[in-house]
C-alpha atoms as a printed R data frame, in Angstrom:
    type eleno elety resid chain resno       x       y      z
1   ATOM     1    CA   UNK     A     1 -44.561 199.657 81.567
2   ATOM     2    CA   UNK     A     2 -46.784 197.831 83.691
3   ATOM     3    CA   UNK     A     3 -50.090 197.706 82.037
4   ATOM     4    CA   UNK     A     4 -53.664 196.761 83.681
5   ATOM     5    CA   UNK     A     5 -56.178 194.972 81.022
6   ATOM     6    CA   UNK     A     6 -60.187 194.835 82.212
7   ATOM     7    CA   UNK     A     7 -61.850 192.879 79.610
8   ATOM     8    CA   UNK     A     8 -60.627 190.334 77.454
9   ATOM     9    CA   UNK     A     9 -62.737 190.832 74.262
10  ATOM    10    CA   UNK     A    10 -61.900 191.807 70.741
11  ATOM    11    CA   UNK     A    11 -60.178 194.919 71.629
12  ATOM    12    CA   UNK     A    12 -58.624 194.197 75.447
13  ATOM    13    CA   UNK     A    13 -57.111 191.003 73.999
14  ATOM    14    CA   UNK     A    14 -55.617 192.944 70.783
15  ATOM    15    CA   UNK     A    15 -54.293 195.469 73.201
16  ATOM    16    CA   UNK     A    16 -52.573 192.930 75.609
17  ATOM    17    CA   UNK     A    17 -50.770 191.562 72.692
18  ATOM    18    CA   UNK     A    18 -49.534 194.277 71.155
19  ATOM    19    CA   UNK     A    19 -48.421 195.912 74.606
20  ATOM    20    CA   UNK     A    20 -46.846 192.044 75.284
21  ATOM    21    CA   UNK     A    21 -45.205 191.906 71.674
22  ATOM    22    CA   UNK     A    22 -43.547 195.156 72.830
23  ATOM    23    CA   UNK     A    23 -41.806 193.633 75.914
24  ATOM    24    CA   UNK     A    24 -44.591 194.793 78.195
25  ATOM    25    CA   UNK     A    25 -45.382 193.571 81.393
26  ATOM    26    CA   UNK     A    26 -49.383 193.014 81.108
27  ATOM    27    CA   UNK     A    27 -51.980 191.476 83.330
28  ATOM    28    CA   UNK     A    28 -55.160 190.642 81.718
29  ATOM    29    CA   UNK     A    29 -58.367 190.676 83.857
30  ATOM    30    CA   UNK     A    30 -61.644 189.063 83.132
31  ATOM    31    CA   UNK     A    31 -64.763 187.031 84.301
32  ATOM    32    CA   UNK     A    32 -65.014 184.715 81.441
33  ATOM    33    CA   UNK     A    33 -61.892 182.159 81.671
34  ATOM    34    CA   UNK     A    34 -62.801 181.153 77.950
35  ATOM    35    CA   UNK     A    35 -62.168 184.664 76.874
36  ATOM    36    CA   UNK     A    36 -58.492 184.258 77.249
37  ATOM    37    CA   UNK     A    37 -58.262 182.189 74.033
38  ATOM    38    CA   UNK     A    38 -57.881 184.879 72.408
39  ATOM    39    CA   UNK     A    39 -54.425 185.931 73.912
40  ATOM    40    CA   UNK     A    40 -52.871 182.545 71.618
41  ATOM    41    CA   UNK     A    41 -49.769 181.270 72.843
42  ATOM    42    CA   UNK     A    42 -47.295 184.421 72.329
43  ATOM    43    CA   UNK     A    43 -49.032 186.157 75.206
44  ATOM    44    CA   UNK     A    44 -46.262 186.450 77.935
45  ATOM    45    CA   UNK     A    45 -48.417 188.271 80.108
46  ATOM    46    CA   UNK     A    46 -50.752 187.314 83.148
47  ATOM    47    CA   UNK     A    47 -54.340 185.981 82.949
48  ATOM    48    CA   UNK     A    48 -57.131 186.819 86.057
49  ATOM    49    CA   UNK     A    49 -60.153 185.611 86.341
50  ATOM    50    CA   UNK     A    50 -62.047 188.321 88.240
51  ATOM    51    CA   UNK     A    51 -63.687 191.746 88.357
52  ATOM    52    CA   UNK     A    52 -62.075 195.259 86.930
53  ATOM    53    CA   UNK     A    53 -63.715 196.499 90.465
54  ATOM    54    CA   UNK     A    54 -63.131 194.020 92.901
55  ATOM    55    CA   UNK     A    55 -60.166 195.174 95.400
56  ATOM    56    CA   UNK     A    56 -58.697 191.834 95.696
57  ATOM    57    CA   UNK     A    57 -58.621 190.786 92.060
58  ATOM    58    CA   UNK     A    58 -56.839 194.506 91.164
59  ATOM    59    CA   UNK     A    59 -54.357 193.751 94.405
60  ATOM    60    CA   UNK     A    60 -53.643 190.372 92.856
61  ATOM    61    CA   UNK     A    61 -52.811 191.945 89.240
62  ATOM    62    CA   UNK     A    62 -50.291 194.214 91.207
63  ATOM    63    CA   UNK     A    63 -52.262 197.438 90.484
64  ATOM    64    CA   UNK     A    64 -50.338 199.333 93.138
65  ATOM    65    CA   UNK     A    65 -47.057 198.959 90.818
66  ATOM    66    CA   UNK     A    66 -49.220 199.992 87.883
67  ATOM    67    CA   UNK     A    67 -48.235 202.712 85.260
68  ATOM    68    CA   UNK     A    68 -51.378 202.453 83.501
69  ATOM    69    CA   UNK     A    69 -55.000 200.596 82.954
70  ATOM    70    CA   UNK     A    70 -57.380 200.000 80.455
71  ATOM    71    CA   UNK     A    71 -60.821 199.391 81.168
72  ATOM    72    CA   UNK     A    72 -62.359 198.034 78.250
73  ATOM    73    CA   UNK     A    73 -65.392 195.578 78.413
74  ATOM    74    CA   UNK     A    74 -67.947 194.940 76.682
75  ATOM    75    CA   UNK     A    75 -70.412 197.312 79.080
76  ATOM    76    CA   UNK     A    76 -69.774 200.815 79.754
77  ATOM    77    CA   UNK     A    77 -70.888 200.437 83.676
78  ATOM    78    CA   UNK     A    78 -68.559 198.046 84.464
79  ATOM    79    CA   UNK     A    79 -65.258 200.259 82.258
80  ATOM    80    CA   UNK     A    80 -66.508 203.746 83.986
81  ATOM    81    CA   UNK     A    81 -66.364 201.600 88.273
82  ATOM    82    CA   UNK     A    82 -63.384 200.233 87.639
83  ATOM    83    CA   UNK     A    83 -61.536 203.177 85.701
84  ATOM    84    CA   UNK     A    84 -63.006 205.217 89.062
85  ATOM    85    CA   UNK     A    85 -62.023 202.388 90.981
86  ATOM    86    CA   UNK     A    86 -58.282 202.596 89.573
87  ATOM    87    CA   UNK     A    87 -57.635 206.463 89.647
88  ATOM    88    CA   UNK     A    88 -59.683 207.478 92.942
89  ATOM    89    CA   UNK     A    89 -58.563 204.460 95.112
90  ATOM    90    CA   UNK     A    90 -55.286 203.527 93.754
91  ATOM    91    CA   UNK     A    91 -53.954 206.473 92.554
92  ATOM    92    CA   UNK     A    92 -53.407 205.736 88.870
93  ATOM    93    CA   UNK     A    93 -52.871 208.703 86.640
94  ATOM    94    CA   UNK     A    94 -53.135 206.842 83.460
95  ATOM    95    CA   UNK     A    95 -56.529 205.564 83.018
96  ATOM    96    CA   UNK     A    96 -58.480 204.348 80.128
97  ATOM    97    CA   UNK     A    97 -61.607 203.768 78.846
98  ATOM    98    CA   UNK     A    98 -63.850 202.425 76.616
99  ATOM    99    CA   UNK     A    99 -67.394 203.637 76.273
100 ATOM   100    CA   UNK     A   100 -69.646 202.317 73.880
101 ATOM   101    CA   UNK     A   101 -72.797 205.397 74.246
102 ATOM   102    CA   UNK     A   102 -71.315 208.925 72.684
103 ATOM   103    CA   UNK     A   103 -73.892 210.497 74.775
104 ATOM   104    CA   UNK     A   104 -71.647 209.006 78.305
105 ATOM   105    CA   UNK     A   105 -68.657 210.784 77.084
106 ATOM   106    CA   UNK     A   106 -69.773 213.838 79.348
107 ATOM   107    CA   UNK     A   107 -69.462 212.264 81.836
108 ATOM   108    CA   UNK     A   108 -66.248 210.630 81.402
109 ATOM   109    CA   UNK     A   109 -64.689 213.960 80.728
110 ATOM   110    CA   UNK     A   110 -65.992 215.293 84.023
111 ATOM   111    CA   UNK     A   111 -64.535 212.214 86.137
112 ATOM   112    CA   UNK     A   112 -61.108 213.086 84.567
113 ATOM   113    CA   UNK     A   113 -61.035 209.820 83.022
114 ATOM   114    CA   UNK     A   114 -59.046 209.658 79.040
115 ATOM   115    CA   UNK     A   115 -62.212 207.903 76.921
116 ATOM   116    CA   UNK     A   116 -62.022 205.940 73.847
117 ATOM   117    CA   UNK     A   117 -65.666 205.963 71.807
118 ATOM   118    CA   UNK     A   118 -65.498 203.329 69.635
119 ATOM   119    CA   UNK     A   119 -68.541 203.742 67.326
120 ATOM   120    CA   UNK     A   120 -67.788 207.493 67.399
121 ATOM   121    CA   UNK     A   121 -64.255 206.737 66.625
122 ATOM   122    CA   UNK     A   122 -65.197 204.320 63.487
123 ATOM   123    CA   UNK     A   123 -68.198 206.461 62.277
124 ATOM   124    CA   UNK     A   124 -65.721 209.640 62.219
125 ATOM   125    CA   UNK     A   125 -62.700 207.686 60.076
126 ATOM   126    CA   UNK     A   126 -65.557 206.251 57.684
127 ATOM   127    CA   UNK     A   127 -66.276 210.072 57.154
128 ATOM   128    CA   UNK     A   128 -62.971 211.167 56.734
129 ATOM   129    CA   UNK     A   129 -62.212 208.259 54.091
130 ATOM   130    CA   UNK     A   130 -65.176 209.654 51.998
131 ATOM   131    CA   UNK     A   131 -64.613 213.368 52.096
132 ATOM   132    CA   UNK     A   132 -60.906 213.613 52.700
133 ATOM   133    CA   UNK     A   133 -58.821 210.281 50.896
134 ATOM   134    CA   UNK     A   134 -55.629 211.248 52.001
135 ATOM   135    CA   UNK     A   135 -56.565 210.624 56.072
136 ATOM   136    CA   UNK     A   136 -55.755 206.911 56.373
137 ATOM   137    CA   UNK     A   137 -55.443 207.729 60.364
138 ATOM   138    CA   UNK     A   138 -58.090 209.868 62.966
139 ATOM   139    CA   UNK     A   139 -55.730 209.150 65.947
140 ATOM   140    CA   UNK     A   140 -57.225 211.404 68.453
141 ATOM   141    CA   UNK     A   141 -59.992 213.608 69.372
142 ATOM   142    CA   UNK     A   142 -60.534 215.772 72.247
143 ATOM   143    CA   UNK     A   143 -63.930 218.471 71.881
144 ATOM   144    CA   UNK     A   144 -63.522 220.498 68.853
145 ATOM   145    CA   UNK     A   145 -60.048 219.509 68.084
146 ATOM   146    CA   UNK     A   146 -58.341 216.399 66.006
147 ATOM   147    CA   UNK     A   147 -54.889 214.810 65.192
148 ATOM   148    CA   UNK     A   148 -54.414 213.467 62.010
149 ATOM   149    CA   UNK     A   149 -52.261 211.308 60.081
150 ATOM   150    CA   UNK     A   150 -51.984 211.902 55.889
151 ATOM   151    CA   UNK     A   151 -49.607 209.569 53.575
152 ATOM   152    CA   UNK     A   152 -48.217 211.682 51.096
153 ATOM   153    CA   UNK     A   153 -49.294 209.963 47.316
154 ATOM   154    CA   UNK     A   154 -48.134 211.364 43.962
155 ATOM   155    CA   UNK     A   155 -51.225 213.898 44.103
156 ATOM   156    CA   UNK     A   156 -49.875 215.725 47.571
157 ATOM   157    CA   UNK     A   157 -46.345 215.114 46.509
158 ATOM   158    CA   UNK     A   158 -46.486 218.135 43.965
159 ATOM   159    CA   UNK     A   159 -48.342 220.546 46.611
160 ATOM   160    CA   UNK     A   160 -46.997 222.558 48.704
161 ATOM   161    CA   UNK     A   161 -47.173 222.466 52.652
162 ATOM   162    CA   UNK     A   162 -49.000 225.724 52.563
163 ATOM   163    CA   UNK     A   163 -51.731 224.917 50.172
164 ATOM   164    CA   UNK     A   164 -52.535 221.435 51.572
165 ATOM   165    CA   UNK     A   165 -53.094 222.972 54.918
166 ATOM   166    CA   UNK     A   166 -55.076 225.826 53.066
167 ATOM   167    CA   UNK     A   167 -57.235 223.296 50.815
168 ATOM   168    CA   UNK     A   168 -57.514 220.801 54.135
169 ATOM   169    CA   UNK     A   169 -58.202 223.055 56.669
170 ATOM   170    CA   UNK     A   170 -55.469 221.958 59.134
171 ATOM   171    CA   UNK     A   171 -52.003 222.975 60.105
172 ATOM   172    CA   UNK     A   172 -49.457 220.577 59.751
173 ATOM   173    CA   UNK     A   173 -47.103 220.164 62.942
174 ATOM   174    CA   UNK     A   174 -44.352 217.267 61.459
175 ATOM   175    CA   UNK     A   175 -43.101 215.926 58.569
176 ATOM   176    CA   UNK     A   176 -41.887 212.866 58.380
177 ATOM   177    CA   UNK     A   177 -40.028 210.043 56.143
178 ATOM   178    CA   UNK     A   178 -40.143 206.683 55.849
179 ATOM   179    CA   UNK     A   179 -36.741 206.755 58.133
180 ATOM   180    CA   UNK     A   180 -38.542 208.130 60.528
181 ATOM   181    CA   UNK     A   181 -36.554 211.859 60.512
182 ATOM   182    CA   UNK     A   182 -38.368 215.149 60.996
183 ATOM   183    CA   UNK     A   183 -38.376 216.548 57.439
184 ATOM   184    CA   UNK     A   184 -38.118 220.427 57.163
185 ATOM   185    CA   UNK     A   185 -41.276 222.373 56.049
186 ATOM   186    CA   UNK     A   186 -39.399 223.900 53.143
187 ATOM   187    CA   UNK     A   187 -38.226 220.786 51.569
188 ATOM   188    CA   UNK     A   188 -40.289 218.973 48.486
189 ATOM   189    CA   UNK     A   189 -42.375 216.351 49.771
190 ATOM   190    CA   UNK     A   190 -42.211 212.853 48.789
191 ATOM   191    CA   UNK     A   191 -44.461 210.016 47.940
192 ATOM   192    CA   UNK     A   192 -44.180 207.672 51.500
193 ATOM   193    CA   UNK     A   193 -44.151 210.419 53.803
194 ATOM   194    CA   UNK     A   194 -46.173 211.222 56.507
195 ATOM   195    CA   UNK     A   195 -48.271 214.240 57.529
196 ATOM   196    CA   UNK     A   196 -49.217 215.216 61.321
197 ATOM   197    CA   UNK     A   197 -51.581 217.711 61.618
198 ATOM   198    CA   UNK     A   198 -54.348 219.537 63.346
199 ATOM   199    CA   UNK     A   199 -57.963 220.230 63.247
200 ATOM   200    CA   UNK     A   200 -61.288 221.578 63.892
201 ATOM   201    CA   UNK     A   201 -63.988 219.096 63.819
202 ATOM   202    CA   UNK     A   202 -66.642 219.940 61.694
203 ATOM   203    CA   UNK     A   203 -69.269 217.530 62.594
């Protein structure tokens, strides 16, 4: 894929490398030249110095050829003008970003753009690791509705699919083992496993 980074901070930076590690082709936009440091040496990817909004600078990155871009600065304004920027000028279907206020999610939602809260994000998985110990992953969550990840210990490992989903309150949609196979629902589970499942948020 050809990947679009706006904002080389903590998380833009982490991003690029993992999408570079991957065999990636990423371009990395930002004002601050410094903030590149943070890419290291085993970034194979592109460095800009320039705006997530400015035509020229995206033109340079090659956003035309994009498959996908992340907009994730440190300020909300600048991620919500150039994720519009990216999807209503340049047609980019796969747009991303980060917003920093819960309370601008609305209005994320109603531009069509895919969000990523990050304090909402981190104050929900603190939650679930003190009511629920088994969630070691919140990966998404979209209005009333969550995907979860749950590593099967010794505890789940004598339970049956039927009652964890009963005593969790979620249904679970895959199975799978440390291989990476699709287990059946009907077999035993195993310590090492992983859950998938889904469900309603409760607040």
């Amino acid at each position: 894929m050809y990947v679009i980074i706006i904002g080389c901070g903590r998380v833009g930076s982490e991003v690029a490398l993992l999408l570079s590690r991957e065999g990636h082709n990423v371009v990395v936009i930002d004002k601050n030249p410094s903030s590149f440091s943070k890419l290291g040496t085993e970034f194979n990817g592109v460095s800009i110095v320039g705006s997530g909004y400015d035509l020229e600078d995206l033109k340079e990155a090659g956003i035309e050829k994009a498959d996908a871009v992340c907009c994730v600065s440190d300020k909300d304004n600048v991620n919500i003008i150039s994720a519009q920027v990216a999807k209503k000028i340049f047609g980019i279907k796969k747009v991303i970003a980060r917003i920093y206020d819960p309370k601008r999610e609305a209005t994320y939602d109603e531009l069509g753009l895919d969000v990523i809260g990050g304090t909402t994000l981190i104050a929900r998985l603190i939650k679930e690791k003190i009511t629920h110990p088994y969630f070691v992953h919140h990966l998404y969550s979209k209005e009333d509705i969550r995907l979860i990840e749950i590593v099967v210990d010794d505890e789940l490992s004598k339970i049956s699919i039927e009652k964890i989903e009963k005593s969790k309150k979620i249904k679970i949609i895959a199975i799978i083992d440390g291989n990476g196979q699709i287990m059946n629902r009907w077999q035993a589970l195993s310590k090492g496993q992983v859950l998938l499942g889904i469900a309603k948020e409760e607040g």
